[in-house]
Short mmCIF file of C-alpha atoms in Angstrom, two decimals:
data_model
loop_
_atom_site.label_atom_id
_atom_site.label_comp_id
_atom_site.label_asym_id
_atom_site.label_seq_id
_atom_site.Cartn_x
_atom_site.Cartn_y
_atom_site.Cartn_z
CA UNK A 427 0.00 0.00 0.00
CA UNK A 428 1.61 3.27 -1.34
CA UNK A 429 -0.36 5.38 1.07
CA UNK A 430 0.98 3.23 4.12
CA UNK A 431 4.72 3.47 2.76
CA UNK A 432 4.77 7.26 2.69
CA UNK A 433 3.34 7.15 6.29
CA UNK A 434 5.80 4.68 7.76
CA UNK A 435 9.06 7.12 5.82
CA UNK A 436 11.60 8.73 7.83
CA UNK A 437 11.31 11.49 4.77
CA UNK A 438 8.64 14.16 5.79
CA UNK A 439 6.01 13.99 3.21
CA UNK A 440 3.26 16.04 2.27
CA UNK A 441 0.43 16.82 -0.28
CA UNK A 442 -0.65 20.28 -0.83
CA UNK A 443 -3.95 21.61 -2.85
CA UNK A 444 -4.22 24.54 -5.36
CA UNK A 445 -4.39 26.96 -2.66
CA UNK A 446 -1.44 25.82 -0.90
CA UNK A 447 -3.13 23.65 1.97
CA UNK A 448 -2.16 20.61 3.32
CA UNK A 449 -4.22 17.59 2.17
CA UNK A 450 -2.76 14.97 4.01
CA UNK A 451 0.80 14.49 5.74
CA UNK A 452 3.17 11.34 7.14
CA UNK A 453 4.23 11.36 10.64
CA UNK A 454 7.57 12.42 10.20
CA UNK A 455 6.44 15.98 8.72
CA UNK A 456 3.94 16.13 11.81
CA UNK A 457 6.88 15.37 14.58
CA UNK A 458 9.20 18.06 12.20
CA UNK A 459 6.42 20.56 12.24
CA UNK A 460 5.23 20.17 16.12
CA UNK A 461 1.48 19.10 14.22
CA UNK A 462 0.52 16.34 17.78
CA UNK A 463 -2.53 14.92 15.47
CA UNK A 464 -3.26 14.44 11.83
CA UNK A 465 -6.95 15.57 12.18
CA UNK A 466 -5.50 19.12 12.73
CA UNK A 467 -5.32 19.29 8.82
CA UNK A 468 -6.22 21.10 6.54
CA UNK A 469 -3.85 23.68 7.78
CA UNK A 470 -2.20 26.17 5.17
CA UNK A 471 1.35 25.32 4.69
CA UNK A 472 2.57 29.02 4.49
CA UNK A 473 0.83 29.25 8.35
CA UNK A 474 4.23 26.98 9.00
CA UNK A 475 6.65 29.00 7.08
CA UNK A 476 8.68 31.52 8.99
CA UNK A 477 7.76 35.11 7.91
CA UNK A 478 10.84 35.84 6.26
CA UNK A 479 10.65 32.70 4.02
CA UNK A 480 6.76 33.07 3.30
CA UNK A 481 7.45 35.20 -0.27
CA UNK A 482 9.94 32.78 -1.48
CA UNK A 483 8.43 29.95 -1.09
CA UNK A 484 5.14 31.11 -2.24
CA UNK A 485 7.08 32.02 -5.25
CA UNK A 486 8.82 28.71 -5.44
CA UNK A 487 4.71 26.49 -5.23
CA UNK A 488 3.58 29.04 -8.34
CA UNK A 489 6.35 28.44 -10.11
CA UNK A 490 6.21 24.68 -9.69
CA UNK A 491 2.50 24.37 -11.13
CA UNK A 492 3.07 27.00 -13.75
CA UNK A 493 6.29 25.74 -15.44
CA UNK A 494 5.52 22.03 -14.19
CA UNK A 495 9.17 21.33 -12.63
CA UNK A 496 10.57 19.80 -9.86
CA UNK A 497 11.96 22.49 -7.74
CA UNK A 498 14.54 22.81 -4.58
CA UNK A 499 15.29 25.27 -2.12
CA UNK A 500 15.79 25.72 1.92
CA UNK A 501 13.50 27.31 4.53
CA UNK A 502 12.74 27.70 8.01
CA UNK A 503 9.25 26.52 9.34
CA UNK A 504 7.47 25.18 12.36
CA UNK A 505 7.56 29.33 13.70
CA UNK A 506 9.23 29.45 17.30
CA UNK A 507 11.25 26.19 17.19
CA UNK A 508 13.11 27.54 13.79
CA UNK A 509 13.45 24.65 11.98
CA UNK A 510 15.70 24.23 8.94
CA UNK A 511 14.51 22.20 5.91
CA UNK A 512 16.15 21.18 2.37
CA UNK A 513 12.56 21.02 0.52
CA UNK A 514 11.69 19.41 -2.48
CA UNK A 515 8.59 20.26 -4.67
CA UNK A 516 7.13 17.65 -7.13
CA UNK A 517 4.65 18.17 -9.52
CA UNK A 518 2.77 14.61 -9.97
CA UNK A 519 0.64 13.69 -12.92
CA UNK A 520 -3.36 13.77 -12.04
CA UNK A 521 -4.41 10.96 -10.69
CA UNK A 522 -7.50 10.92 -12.99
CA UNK A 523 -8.50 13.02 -15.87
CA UNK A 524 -9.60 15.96 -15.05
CA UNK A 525 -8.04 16.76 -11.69
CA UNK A 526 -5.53 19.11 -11.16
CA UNK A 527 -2.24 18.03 -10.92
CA UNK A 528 -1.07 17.15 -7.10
CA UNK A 529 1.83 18.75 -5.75
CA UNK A 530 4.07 16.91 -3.38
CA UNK A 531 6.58 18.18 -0.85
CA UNK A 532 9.40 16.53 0.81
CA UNK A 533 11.33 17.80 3.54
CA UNK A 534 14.73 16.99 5.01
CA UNK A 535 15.57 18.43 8.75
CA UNK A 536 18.89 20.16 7.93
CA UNK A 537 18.43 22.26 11.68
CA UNK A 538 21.83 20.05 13.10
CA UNK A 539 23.62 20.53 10.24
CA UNK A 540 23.30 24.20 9.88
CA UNK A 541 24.15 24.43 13.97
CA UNK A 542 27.35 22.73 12.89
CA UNK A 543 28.04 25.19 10.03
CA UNK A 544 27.49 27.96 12.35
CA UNK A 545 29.55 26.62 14.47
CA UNK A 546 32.41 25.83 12.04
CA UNK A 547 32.52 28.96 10.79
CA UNK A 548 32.65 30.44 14.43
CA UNK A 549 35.92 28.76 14.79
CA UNK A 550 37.21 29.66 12.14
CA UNK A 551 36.66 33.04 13.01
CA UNK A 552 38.44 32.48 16.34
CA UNK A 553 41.22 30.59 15.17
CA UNK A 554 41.91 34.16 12.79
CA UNK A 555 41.67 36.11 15.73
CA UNK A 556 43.85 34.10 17.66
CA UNK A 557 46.33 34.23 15.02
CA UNK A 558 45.90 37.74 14.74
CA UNK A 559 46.56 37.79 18.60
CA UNK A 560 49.33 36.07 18.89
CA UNK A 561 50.97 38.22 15.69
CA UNK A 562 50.25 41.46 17.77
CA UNK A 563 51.51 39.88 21.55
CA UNK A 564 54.83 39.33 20.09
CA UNK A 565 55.88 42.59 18.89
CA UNK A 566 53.81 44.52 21.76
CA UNK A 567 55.97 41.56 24.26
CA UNK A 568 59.07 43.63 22.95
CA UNK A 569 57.80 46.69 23.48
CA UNK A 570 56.94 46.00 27.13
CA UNK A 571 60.39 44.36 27.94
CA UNK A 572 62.14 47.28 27.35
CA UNK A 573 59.49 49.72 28.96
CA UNK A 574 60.05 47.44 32.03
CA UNK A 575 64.05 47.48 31.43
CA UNK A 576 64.15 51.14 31.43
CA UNK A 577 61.80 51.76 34.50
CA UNK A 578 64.37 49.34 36.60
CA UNK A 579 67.40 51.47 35.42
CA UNK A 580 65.09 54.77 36.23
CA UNK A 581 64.63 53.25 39.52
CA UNK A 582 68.90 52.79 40.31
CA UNK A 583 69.26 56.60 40.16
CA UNK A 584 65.82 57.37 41.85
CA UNK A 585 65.51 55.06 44.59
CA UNK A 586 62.73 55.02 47.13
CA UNK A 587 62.53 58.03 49.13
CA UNK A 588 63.35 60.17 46.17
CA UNK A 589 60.00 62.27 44.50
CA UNK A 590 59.55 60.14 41.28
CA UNK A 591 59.99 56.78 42.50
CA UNK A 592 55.98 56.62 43.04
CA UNK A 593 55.76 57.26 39.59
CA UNK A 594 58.28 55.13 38.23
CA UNK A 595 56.60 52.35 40.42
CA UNK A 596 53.30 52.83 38.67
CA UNK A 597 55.14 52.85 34.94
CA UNK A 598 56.33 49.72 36.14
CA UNK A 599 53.50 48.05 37.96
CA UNK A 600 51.08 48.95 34.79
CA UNK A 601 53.59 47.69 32.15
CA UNK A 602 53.75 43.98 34.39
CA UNK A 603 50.19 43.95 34.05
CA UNK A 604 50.04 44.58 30.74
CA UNK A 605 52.55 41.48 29.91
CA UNK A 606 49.97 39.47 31.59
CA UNK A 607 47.41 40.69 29.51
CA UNK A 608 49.69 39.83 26.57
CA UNK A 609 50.72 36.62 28.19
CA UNK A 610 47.29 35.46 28.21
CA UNK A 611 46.75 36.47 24.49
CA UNK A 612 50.03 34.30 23.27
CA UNK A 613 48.02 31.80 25.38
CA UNK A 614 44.96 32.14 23.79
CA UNK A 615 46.75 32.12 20.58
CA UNK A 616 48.60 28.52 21.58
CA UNK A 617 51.88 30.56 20.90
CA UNK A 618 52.38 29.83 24.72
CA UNK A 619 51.10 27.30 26.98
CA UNK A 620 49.37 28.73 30.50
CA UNK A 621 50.97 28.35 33.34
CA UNK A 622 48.50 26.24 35.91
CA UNK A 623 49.90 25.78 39.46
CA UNK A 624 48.13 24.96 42.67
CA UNK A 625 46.56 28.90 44.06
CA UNK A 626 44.29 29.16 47.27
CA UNK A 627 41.08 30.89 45.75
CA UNK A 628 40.52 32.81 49.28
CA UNK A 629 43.91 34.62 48.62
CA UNK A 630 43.61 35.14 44.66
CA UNK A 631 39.77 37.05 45.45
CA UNK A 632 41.33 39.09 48.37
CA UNK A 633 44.04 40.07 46.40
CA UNK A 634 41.18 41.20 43.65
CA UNK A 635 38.64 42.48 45.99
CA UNK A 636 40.26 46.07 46.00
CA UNK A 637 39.89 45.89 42.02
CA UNK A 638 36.71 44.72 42.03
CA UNK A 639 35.04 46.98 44.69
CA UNK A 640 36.81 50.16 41.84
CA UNK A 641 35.29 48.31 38.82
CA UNK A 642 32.00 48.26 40.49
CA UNK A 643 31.01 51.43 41.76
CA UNK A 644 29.67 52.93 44.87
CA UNK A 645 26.11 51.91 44.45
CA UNK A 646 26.80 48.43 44.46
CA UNK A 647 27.90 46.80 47.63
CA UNK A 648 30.56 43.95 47.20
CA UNK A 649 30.70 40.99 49.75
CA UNK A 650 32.84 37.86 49.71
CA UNK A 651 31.37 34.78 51.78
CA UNK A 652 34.67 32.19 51.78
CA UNK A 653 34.03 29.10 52.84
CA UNK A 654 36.16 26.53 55.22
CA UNK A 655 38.55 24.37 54.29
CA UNK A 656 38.92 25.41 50.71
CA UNK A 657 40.83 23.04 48.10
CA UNK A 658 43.62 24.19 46.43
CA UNK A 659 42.89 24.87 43.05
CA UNK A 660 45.15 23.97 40.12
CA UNK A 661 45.09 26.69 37.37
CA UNK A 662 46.57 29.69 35.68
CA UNK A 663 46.20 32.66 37.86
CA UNK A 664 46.63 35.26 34.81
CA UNK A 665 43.08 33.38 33.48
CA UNK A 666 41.66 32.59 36.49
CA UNK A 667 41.60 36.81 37.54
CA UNK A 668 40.25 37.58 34.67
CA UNK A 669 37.35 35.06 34.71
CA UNK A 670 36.61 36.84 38.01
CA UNK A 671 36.96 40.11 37.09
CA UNK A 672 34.37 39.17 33.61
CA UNK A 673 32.19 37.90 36.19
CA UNK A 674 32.44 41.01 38.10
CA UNK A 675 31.39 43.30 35.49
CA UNK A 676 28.83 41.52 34.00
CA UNK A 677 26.85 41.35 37.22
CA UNK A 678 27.58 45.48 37.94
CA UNK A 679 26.39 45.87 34.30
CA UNK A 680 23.03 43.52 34.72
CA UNK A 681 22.59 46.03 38.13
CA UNK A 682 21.73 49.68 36.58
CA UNK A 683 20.36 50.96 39.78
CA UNK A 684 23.15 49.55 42.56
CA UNK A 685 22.81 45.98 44.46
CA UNK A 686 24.89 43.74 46.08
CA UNK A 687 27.46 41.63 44.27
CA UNK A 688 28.03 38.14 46.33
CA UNK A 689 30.76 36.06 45.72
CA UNK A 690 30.94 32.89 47.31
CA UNK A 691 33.67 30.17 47.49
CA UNK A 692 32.42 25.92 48.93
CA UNK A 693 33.91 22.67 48.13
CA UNK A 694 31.55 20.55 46.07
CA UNK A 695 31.71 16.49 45.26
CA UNK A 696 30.20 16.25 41.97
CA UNK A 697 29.56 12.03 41.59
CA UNK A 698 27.23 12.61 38.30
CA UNK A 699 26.87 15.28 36.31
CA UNK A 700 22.82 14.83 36.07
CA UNK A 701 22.55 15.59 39.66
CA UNK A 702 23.35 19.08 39.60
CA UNK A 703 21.23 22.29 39.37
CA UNK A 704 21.29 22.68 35.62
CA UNK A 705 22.79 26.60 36.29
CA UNK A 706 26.38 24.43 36.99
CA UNK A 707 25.97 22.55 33.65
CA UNK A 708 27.93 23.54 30.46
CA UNK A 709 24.78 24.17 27.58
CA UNK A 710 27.14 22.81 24.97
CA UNK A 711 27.50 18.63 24.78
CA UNK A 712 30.91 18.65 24.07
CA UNK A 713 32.08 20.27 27.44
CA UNK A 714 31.37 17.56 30.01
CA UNK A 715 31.93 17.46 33.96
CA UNK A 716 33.95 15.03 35.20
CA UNK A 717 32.82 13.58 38.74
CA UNK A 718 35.47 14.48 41.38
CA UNK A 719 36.09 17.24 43.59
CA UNK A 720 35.76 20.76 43.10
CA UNK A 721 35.92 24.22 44.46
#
């Protein structure tokens, strides 16, 4: 039975009248089109079609009958969920003389494949910058060595006591932290490996807090709960700072009218992933949590 075969295909299938609404339908268009029942039909297929594809594809169904080809072409439908298709049209002989020809749609979920694309061509993007980064880090490296070298032979003839040695202090203090900033882009460019080593996280936020409470602002209060006991923690200070810092910011940005920033530090024993508050999980599959301890 023909009719039974297109029902039972994996290949969303489905039959559309002059007026561009759909007939009948197999399962698999229903479950790609978030249609529960198949006695919701007749529903107009362009109701399905994401606004901005509505024109084309209306296009692409005249075009079909008129010139009596098959036709291809993508487009998003099932509004809300975006979902993308690879659709073909067919144009099918009538069944009996004198009915109108019956036009047949197939439909291919390309929505994982176009996620990888995306996603692709994200990292190619990043692997440019990074390349770009690491290009710039080496010459501004230089630059910073001999800003550095020159501030400690400023400080042999003005040593501390003298008027300028405050100043020359500062030259020196803000050209260190710009090498870690450029440290951290060679890093990020895998021009240099980070430098993980085993830091107390109460001591790395105290040392930040005065930053913090500066990047911040008045109206927003700061306060760090630490808890007891604390694991050491094995990673690359440079990165770890500036995760904090990120963090820091984003939460005085999300609080336009002042509030109170709370960071907290606990040890946590993660034995499966699944049994954590989903706010701890990574959204992307390939970053898993590995049961153990953590801080």
């Amino acid at each position: 039975d023909i009719n039974r075969y297109i029902e039972l295909s994996p290949i969303a299938t489905l039959r559309i009248d002059d007026q561009g609404t759909i007939v009948e339908a197999n399962e698999a268009f229903r479950k790609l089109s978030g249609i529960e029942h198949a006695t919701q039909f007749p529903i107009h297929l362009a109701d399905l079609v994401d606004t901005e594809d509505k024109a084309r594809f209306t296009e692409a169904v005249q075009k079909a009958r008129t010139e009596s080809q098959s036709l291809t072409f993508t487009l998003n439908i099932a509004p809300g969920h975006s979902v993308s298709v690879f659709a073909f049209l067919n144009l099918m002989p009538p069944i009996e003389p004198g009915l109108p020809p019956v036009l047949f749609i197939h439909m291919i979920d390309q929505t994982e494949q176009k996620n990888l694309e995306m996603r692709f061509t994200h990292s190619q993007k990043m692997q440019a910058v990074g390349q770009l980064a690491g290009g710039v880090a080496h010459d501004f490296n230089n630059l910073l060595t001999a800003m550095i070298g020159f501030c400690d032979l400023l400080l042999m003839r003005h040593p501390a006591g003298d008027p300028s040695f405050a100043d020359i202090m500062q030259i020196k203090q803000n050209a260190n932290r710009a090498a870690n900033l450029v440290r951290q882009l060679l890093a990020f460019s895998r021009r240099q490996t980070l430098q993980p080593k085993s830091v107390d996280l109460s001591e790395v936020l105290a040392e930040l807090s005065n930053l913090i409470r500066r990047l911040i602002g008045e109206n927003i209060q700061l306060r760090m709960v630490h808890g007891r006991e604390l694991g050491m923690v094995k990673a690359d200070q440079g990165q770890l700072e500036q995760v904090i810092i990120n963090l820091a910011v984003n939460a005085r940005d999300a609080m336009k009218e002042g509030g109170t920033l709370t960071i907290r530090t606990s040890n946590t024993m993660i034995r499966d992933p699944r049994d954590l508050d989903r706010s701890y999980i990574s959204p992307t599959e390939e970053e898993q949590i590995v049961p153990g301890e953590y801080v």
